[in-house]
Coordinates of N, CA and C in Angstrom, one line a residue:
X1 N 28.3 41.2 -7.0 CA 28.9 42.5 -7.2 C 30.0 42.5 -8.2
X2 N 29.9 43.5 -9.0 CA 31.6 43.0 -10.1 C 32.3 44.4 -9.7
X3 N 33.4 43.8 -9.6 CA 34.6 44.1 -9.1 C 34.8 45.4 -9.9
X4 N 35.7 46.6 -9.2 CA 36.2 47.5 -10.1 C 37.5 47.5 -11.2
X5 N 37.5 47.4 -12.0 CA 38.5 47.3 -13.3 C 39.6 48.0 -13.1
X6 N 40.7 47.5 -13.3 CA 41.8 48.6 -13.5 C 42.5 48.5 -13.8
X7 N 42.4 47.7 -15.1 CA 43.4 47.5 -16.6 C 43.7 48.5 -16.9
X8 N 45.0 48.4 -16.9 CA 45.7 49.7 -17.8 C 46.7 49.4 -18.7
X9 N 46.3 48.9 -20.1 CA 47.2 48.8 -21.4 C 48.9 49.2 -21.2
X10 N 49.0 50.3 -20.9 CA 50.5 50.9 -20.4 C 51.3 49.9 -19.3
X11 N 50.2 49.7 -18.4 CA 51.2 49.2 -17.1 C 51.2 47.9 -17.3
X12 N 50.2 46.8 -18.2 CA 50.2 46.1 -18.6 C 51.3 45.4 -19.7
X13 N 51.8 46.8 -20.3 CA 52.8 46.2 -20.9 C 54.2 45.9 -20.4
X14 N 54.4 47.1 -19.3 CA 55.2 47.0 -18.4 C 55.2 45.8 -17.9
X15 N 54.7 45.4 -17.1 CA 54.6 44.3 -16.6 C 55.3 43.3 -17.1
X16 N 54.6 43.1 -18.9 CA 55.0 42.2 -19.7 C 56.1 42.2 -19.7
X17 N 56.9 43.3 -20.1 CA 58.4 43.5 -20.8 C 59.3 43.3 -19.6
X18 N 58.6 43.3 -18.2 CA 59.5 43.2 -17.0 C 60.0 41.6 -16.8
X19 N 58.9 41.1 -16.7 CA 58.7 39.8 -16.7 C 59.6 38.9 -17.9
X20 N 59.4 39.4 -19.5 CA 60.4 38.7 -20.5 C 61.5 39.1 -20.1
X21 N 62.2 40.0 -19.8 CA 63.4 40.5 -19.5 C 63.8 39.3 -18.3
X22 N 63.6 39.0 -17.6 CA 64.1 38.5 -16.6 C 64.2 37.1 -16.9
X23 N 63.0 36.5 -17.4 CA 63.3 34.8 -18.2 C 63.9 35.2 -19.2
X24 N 64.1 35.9 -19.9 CA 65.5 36.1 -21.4 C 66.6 35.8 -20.5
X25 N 67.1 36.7 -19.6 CA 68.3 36.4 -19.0 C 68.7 35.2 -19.2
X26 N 68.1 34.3 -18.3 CA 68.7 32.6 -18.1 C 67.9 31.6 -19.1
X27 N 67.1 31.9 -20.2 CA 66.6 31.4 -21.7 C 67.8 30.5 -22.2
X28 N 67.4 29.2 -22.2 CA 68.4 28.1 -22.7 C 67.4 27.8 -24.1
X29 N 68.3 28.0 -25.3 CA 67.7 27.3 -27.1 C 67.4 25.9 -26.4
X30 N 66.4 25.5 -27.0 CA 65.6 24.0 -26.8 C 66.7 23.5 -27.7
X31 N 67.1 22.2 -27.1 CA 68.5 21.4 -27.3 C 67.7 20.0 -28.0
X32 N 67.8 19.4 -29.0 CA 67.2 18.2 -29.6 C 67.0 16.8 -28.7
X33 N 68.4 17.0 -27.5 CA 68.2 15.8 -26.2 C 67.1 16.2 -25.5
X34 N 66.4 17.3 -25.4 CA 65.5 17.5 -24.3 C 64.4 16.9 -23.6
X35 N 64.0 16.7 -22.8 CA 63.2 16.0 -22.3 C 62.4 16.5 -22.0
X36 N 60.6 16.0 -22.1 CA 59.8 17.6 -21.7 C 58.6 16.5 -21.3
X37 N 58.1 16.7 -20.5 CA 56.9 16.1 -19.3 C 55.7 17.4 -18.9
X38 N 54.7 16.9 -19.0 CA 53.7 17.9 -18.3 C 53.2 17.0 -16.8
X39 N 53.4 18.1 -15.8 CA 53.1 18.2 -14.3 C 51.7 19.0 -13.9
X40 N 51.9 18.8 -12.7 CA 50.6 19.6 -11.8 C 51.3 19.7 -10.9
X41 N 51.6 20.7 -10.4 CA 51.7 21.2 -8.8 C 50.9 21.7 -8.1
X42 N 49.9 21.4 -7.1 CA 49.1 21.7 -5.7 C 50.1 22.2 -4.6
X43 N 49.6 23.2 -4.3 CA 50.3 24.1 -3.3 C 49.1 24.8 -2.0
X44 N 49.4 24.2 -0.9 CA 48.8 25.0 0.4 C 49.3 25.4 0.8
X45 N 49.4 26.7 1.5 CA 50.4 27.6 2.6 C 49.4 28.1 4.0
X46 N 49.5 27.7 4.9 CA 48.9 28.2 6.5 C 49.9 29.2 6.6
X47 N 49.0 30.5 7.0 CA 50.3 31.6 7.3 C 49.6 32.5 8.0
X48 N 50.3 32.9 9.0 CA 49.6 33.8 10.4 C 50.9 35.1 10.9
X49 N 50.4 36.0 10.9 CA 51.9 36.8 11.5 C 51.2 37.3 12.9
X50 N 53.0 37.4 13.5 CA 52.3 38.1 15.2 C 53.4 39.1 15.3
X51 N 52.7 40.2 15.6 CA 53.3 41.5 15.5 C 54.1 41.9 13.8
X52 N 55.5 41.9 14.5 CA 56.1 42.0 12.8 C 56.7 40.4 12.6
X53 N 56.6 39.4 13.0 CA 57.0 38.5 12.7 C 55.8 37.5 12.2
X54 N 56.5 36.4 10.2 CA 55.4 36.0 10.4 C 56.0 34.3 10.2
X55 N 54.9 33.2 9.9 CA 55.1 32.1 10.0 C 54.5 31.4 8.8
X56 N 54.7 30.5 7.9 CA 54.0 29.8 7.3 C 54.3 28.1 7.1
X57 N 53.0 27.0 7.2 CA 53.7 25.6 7.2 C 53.3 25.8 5.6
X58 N 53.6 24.9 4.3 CA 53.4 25.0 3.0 C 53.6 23.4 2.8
X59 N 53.0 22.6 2.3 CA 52.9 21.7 2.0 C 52.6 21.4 0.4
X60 N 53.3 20.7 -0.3 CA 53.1 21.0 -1.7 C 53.0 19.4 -2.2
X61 N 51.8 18.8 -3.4 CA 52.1 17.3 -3.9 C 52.4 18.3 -6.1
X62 N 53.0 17.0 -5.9 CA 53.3 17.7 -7.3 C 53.4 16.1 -8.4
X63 N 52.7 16.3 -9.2 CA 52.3 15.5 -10.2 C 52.7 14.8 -11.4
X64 N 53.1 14.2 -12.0 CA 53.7 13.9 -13.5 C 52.9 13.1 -14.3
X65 N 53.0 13.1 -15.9 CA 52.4 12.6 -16.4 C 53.4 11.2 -17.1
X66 N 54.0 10.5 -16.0 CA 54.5 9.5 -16.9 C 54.0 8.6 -15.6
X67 N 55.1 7.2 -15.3 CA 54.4 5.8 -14.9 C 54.9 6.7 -13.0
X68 N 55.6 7.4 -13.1 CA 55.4 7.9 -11.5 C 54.4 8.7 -10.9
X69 N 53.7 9.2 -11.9 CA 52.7 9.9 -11.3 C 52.5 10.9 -10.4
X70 N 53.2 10.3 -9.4 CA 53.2 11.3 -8.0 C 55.3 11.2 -7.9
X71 N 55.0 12.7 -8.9 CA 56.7 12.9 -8.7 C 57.8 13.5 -7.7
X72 N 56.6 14.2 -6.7 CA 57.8 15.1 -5.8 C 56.4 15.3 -4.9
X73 N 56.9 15.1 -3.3 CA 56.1 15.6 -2.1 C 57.2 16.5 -1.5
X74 N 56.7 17.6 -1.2 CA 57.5 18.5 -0.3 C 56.6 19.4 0.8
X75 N 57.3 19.3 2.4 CA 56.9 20.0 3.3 C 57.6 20.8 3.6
X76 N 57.5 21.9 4.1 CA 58.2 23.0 5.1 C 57.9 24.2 5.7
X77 N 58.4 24.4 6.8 CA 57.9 25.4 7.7 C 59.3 26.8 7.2
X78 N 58.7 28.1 7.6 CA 59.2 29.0 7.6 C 58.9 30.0 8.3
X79 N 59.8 31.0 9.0 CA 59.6 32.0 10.0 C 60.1 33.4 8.9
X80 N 59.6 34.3 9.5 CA 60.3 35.3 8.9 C 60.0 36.7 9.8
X81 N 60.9 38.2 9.8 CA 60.7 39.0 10.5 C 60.8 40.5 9.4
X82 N 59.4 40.9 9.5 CA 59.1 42.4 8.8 C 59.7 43.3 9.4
X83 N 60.6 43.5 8.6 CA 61.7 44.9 9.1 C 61.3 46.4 9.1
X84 N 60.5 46.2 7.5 CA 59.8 47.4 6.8 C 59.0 47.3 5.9
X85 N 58.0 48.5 5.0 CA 57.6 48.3 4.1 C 57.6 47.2 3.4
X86 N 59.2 47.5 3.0 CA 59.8 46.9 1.7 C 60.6 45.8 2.2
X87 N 61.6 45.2 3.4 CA 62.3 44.6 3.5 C 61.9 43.2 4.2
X88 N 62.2 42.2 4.0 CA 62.2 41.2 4.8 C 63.0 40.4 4.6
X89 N 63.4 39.5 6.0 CA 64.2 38.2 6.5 C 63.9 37.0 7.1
X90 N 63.8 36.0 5.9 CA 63.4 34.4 6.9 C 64.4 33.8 6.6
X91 N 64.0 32.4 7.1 CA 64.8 31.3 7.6 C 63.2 30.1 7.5
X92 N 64.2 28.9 6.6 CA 63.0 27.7 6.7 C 64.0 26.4 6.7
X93 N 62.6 25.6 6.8 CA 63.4 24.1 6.6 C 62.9 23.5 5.9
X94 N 62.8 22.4 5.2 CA 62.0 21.6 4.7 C 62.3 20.3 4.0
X95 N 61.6 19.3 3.6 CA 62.0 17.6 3.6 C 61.1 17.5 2.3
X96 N 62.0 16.7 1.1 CA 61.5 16.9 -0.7 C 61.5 15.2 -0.7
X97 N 60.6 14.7 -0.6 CA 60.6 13.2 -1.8 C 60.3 13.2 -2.8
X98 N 61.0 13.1 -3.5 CA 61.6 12.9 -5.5 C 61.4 11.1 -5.5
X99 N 60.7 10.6 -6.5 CA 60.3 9.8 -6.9 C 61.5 10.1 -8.3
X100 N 62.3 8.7 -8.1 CA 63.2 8.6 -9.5 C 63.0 7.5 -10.6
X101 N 61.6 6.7 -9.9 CA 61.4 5.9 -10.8 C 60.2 5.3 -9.8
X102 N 59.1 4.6 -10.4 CA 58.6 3.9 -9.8 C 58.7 3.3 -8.2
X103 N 60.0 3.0 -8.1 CA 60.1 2.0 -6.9 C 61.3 2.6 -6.0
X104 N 61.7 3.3 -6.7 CA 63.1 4.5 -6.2 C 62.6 5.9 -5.7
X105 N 63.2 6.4 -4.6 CA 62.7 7.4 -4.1 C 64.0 8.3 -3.2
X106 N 64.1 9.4 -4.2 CA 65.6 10.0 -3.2 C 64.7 11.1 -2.1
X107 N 65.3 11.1 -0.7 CA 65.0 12.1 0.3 C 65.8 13.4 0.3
X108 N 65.6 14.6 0.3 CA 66.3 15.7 0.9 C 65.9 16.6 1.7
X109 N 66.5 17.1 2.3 CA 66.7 18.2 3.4 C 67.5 19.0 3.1
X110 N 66.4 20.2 3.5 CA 66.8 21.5 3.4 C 66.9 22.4 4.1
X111 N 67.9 23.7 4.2 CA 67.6 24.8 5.1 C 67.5 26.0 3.8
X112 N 67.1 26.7 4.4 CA 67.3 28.3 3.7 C 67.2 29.6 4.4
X113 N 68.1 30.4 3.7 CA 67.9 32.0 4.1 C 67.6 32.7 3.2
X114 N 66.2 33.6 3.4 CA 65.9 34.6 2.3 C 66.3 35.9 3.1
X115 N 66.8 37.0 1.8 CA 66.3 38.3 2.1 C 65.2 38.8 1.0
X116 N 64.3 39.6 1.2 CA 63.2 39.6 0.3 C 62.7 41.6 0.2
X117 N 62.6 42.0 -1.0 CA 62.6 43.6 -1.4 C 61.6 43.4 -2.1
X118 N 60.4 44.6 -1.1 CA 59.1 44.5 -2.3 C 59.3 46.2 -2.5
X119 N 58.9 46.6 -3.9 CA 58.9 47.5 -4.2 C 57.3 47.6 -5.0
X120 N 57.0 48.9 -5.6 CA 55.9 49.2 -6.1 C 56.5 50.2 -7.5
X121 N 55.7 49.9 -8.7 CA 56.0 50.6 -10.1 C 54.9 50.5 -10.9
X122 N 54.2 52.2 -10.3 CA 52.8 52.4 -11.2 C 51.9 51.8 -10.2
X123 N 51.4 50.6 -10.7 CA 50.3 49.7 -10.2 C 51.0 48.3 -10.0
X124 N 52.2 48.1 -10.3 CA 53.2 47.0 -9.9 C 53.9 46.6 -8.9
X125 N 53.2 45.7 -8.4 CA 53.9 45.2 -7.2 C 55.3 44.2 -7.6
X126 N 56.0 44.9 -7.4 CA 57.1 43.9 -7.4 C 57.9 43.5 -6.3
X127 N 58.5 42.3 -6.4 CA 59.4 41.6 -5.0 C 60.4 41.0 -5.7
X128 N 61.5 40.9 -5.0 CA 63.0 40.3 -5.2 C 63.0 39.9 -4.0
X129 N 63.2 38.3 -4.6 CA 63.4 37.5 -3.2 C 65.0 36.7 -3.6
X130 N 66.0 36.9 -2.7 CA 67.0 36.3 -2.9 C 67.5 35.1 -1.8
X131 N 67.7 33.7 -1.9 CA 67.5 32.9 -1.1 C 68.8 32.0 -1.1
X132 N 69.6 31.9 0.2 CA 70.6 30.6 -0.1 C 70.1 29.3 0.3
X133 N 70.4 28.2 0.0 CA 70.1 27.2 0.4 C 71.0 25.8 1.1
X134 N 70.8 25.3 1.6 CA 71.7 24.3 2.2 C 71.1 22.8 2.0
X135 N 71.4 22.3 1.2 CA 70.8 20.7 0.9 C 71.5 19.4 1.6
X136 N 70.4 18.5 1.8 CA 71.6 17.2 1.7 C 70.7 16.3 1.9
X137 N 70.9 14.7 0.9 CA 70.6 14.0 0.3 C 70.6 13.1 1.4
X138 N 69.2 12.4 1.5 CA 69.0 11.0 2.5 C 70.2 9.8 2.0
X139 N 71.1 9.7 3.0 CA 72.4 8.2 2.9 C 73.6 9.1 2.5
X140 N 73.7 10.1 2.0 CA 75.1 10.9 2.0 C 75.5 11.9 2.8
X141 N 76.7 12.2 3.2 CA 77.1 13.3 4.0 C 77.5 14.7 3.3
X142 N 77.1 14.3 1.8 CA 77.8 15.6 1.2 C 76.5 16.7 1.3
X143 N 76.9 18.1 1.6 CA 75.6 19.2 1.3 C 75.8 19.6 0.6
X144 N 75.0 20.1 -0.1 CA 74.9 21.3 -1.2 C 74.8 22.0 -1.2
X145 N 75.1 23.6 -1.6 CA 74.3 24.6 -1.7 C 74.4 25.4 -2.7
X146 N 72.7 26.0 -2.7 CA 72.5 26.4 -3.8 C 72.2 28.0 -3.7
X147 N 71.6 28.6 -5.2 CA 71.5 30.4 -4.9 C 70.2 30.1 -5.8
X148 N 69.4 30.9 -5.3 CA 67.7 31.2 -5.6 C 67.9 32.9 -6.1
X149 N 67.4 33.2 -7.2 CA 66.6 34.6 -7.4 C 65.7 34.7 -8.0
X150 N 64.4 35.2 -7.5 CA 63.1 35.3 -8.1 C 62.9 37.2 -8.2
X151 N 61.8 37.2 -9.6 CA 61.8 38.5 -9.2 C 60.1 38.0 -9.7
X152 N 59.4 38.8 -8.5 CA 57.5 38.8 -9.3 C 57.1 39.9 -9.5
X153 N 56.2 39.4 -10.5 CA 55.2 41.3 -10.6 C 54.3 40.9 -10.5
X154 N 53.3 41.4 -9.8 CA 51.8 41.7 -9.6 C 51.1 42.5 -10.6
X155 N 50.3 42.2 -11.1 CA 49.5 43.8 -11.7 C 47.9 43.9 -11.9
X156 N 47.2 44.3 -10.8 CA 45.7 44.2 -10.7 C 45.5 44.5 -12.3
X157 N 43.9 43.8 -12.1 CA 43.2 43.5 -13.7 C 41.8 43.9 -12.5
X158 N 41.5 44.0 -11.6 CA 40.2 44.3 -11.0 C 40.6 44.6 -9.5
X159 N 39.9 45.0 -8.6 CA 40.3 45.4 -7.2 C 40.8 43.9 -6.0
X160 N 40.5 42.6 -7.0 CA 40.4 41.6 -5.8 C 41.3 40.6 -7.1
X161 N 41.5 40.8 -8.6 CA 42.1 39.5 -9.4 C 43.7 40.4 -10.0
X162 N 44.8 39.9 -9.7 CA 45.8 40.3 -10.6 C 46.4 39.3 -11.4
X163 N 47.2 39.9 -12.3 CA 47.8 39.4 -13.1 C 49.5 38.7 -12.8
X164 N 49.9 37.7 -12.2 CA 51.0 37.6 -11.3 C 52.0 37.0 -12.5
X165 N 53.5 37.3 -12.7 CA 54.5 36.8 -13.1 C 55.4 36.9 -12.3
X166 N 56.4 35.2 -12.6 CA 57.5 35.3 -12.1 C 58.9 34.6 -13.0
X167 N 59.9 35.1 -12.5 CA 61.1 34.4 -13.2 C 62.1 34.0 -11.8
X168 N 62.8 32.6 -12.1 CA 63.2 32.3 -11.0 C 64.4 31.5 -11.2
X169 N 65.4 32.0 -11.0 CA 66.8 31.1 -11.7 C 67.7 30.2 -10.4
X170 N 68.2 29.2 -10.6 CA 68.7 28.5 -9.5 C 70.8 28.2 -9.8
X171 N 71.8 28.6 -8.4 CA 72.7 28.6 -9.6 C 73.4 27.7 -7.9
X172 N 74.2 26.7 -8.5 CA 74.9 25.9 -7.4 C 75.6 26.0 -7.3
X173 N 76.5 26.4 -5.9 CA 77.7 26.9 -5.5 C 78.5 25.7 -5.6
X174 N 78.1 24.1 -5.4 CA 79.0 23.4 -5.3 C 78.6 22.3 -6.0
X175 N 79.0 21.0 -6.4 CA 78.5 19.5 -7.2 C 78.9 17.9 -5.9
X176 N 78.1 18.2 -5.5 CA 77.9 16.7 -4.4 C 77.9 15.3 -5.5
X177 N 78.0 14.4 -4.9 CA 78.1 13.4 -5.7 C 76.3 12.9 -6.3
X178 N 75.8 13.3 -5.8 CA 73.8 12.9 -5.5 C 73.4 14.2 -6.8
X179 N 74.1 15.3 -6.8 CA 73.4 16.2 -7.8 C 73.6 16.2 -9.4
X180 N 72.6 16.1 -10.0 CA 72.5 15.6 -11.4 C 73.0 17.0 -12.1
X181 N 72.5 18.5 -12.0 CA 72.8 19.4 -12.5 C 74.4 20.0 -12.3
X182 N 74.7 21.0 -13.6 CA 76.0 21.9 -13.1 C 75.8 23.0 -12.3
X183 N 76.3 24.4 -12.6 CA 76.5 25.1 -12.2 C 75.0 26.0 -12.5
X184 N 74.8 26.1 -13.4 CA 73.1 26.6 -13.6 C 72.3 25.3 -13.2
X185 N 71.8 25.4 -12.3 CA 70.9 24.1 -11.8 C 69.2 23.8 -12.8
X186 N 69.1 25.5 -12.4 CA 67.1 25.1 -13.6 C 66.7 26.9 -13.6
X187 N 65.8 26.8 -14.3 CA 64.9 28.3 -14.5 C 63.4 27.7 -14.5
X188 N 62.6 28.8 -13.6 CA 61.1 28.5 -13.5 C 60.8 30.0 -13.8
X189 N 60.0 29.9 -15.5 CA 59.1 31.1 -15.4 C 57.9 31.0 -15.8
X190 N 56.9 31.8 -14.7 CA 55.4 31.2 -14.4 C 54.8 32.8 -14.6
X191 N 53.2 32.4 -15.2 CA 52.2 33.6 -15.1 C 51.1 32.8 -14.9
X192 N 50.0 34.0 -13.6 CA 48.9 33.3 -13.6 C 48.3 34.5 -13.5
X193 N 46.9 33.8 -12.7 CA 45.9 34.6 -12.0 C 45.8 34.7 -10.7
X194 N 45.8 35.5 -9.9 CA 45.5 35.4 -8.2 C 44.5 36.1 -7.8
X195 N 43.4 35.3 -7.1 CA 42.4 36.2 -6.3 C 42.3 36.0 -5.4
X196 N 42.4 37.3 -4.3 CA 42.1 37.6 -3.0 C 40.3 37.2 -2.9
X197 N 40.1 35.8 -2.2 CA 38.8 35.3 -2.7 C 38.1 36.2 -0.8
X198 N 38.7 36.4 0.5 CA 38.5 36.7 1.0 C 39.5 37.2 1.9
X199 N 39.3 38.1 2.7 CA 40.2 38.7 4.0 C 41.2 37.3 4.6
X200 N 41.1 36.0 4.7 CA 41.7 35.5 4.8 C 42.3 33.9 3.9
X201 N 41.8 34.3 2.9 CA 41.9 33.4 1.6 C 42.3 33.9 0.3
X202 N 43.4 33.2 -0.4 CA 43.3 33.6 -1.5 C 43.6 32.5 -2.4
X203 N 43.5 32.5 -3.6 CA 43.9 31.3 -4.5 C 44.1 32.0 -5.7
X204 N 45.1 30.8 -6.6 CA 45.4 31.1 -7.9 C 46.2 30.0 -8.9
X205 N 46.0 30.5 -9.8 CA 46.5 29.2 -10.8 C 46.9 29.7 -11.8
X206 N 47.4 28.6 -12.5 CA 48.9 29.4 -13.8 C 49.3 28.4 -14.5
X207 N 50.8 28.6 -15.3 CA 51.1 28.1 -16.0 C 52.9 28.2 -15.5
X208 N 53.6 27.6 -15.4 CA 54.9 27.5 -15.0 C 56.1 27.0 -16.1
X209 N 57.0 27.2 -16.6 CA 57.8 26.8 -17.4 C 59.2 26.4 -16.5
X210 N 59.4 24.9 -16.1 CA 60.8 24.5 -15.5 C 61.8 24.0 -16.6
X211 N 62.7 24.2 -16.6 CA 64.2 23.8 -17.3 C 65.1 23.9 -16.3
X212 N 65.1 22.7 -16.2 CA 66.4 21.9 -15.7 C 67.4 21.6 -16.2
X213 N 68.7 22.0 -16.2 CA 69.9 21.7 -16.9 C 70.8 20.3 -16.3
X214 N 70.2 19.7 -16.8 CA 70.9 18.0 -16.0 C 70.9 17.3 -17.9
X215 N 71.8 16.2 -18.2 CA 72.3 15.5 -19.0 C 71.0 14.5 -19.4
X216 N 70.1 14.2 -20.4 CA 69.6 15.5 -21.0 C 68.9 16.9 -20.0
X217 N 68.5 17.7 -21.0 CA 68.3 19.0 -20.3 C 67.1 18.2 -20.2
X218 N 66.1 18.5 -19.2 CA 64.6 18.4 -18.6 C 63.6 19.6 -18.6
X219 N 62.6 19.7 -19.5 CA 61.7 20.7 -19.5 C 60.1 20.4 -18.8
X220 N 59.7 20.9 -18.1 CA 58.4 20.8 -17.5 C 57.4 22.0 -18.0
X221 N 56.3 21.6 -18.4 CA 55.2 22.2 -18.5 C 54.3 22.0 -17.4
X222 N 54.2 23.0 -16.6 CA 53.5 22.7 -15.3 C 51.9 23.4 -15.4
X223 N 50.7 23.0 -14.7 CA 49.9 23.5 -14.5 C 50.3 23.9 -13.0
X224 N 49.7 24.8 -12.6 CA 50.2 24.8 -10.9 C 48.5 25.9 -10.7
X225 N 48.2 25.2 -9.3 CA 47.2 25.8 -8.3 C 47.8 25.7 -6.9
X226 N 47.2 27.3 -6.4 CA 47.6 27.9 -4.8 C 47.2 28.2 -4.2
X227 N 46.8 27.7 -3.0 CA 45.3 28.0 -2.1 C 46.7 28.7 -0.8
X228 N 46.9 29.7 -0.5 CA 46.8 30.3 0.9 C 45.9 31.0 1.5
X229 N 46.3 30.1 3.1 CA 45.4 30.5 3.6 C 45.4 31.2 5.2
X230 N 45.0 32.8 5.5 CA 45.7 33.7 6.6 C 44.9 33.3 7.7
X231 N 45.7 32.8 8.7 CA 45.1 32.6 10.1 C 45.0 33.6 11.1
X232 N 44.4 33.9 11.9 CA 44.2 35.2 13.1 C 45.7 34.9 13.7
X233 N 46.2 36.2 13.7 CA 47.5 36.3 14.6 C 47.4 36.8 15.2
X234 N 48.3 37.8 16.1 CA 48.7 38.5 17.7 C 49.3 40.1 17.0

């Protein structure tokens, strides 16, 4: 059966111009020290809501193309509670191994608080998710914390595939002895595809741009794939 179309050149550009606006903001000139790696990130999400509250575990392996290969494992659970349409509030945890060399491997722990605004413009789904964070490094007592702002747009291309962008800037309230970055920590800006493949499945895949601001600056070219998947809730 093929899908109903609903490309619209106009909202399409919107889209576009929403999305560069937001990576321009925190756009760092490519610096001649830079360091630039291509990745793969794999991403699963289990996610179930009961009533207005929902849940997700998300397990992520993430890939590099140099002699570590397997550069970053991250798990974490998160709760969160639907206030409204538009509003939501979670709370997560989660445990990152960063591979810093072959045989080296730093641990962290994390907590977080999101508040999260979805809005709609045209045929655009958009969300503002604003997130604090609380870190701390396996063998030290110092924490960190950091500030998350993502903004996405959605923009159907058919009734079941859209067109998904995001811009996502990270800024650190404080410098632990364990943190490589300053005060702008990194920027991640990604566009893909997403298809609602079924009532309780969907997947998608893209293209991600990370810049890390650490001594040299670090750039990633990411491929990234995302399989969530909705469990029967209450």
């Amino acid at each position: 059966m093929n899908d109903k179309v609903l490309y619209n050149p106009m909202n399409l550009s919107r889209f576009l111009y929403l999305l560069l606006i937001s990576g321009l903001a925190f756009f760092s000139p490519t610096s001649p020290a830079m360091q630039t790696t291509e990745k793969f990130w794999s991403i699963l999400g289990l996610n179930t809501n009961i009533g207005k509250f929902s849940y997700q575990i998300e397990p992520q392996v993430r890939l590099v193309n140099d002699p570590r290969v397997l550069e970053q494992f991250l798990s974490r659970f998160s709760g969160g509670y639907n206030a409204s349409s538009q509003w939501a509030f979670w709370l997560g945890t989660g445990w990152l191994s960063t591979a810093q060399d072959e045989d080296t491997k730093n641990q962290e722990f994390r907590l977080w608080q999101d508040v999260i605004y979805n809005e709609t413009l045209n045929s655009n789904k958009i969300s503002f998710r604003s997130r604090i964070e609380q870190r701390k490094s396996k063998g030290s007592d110092q924490w960190g914390y950091r500030f998350r702002e993502r903004i996405l747009i959605s923009h159907p291309i058919t009734t079941n595939i859209s067109l998904v962008g995001s811009n996502e800037f990270f800024i650190n309230f404080n410098r632990p002895a364990w943190l490589s970055t300053k005060t702008i920590d990194q920027n991640r800006l990604s566009i893909g595809l997403d298809q609602q493949a079924s009532k309780w499945l969907n997947v998608g895949a893209g293209y991600l741009n990370q810049v890390i601001f650490s001594t040299p600056i670090q750039m990633g070219h990411v491929v990234t794939f995302n399989v969530q998947i909705h469990l029967p809730g209450g």
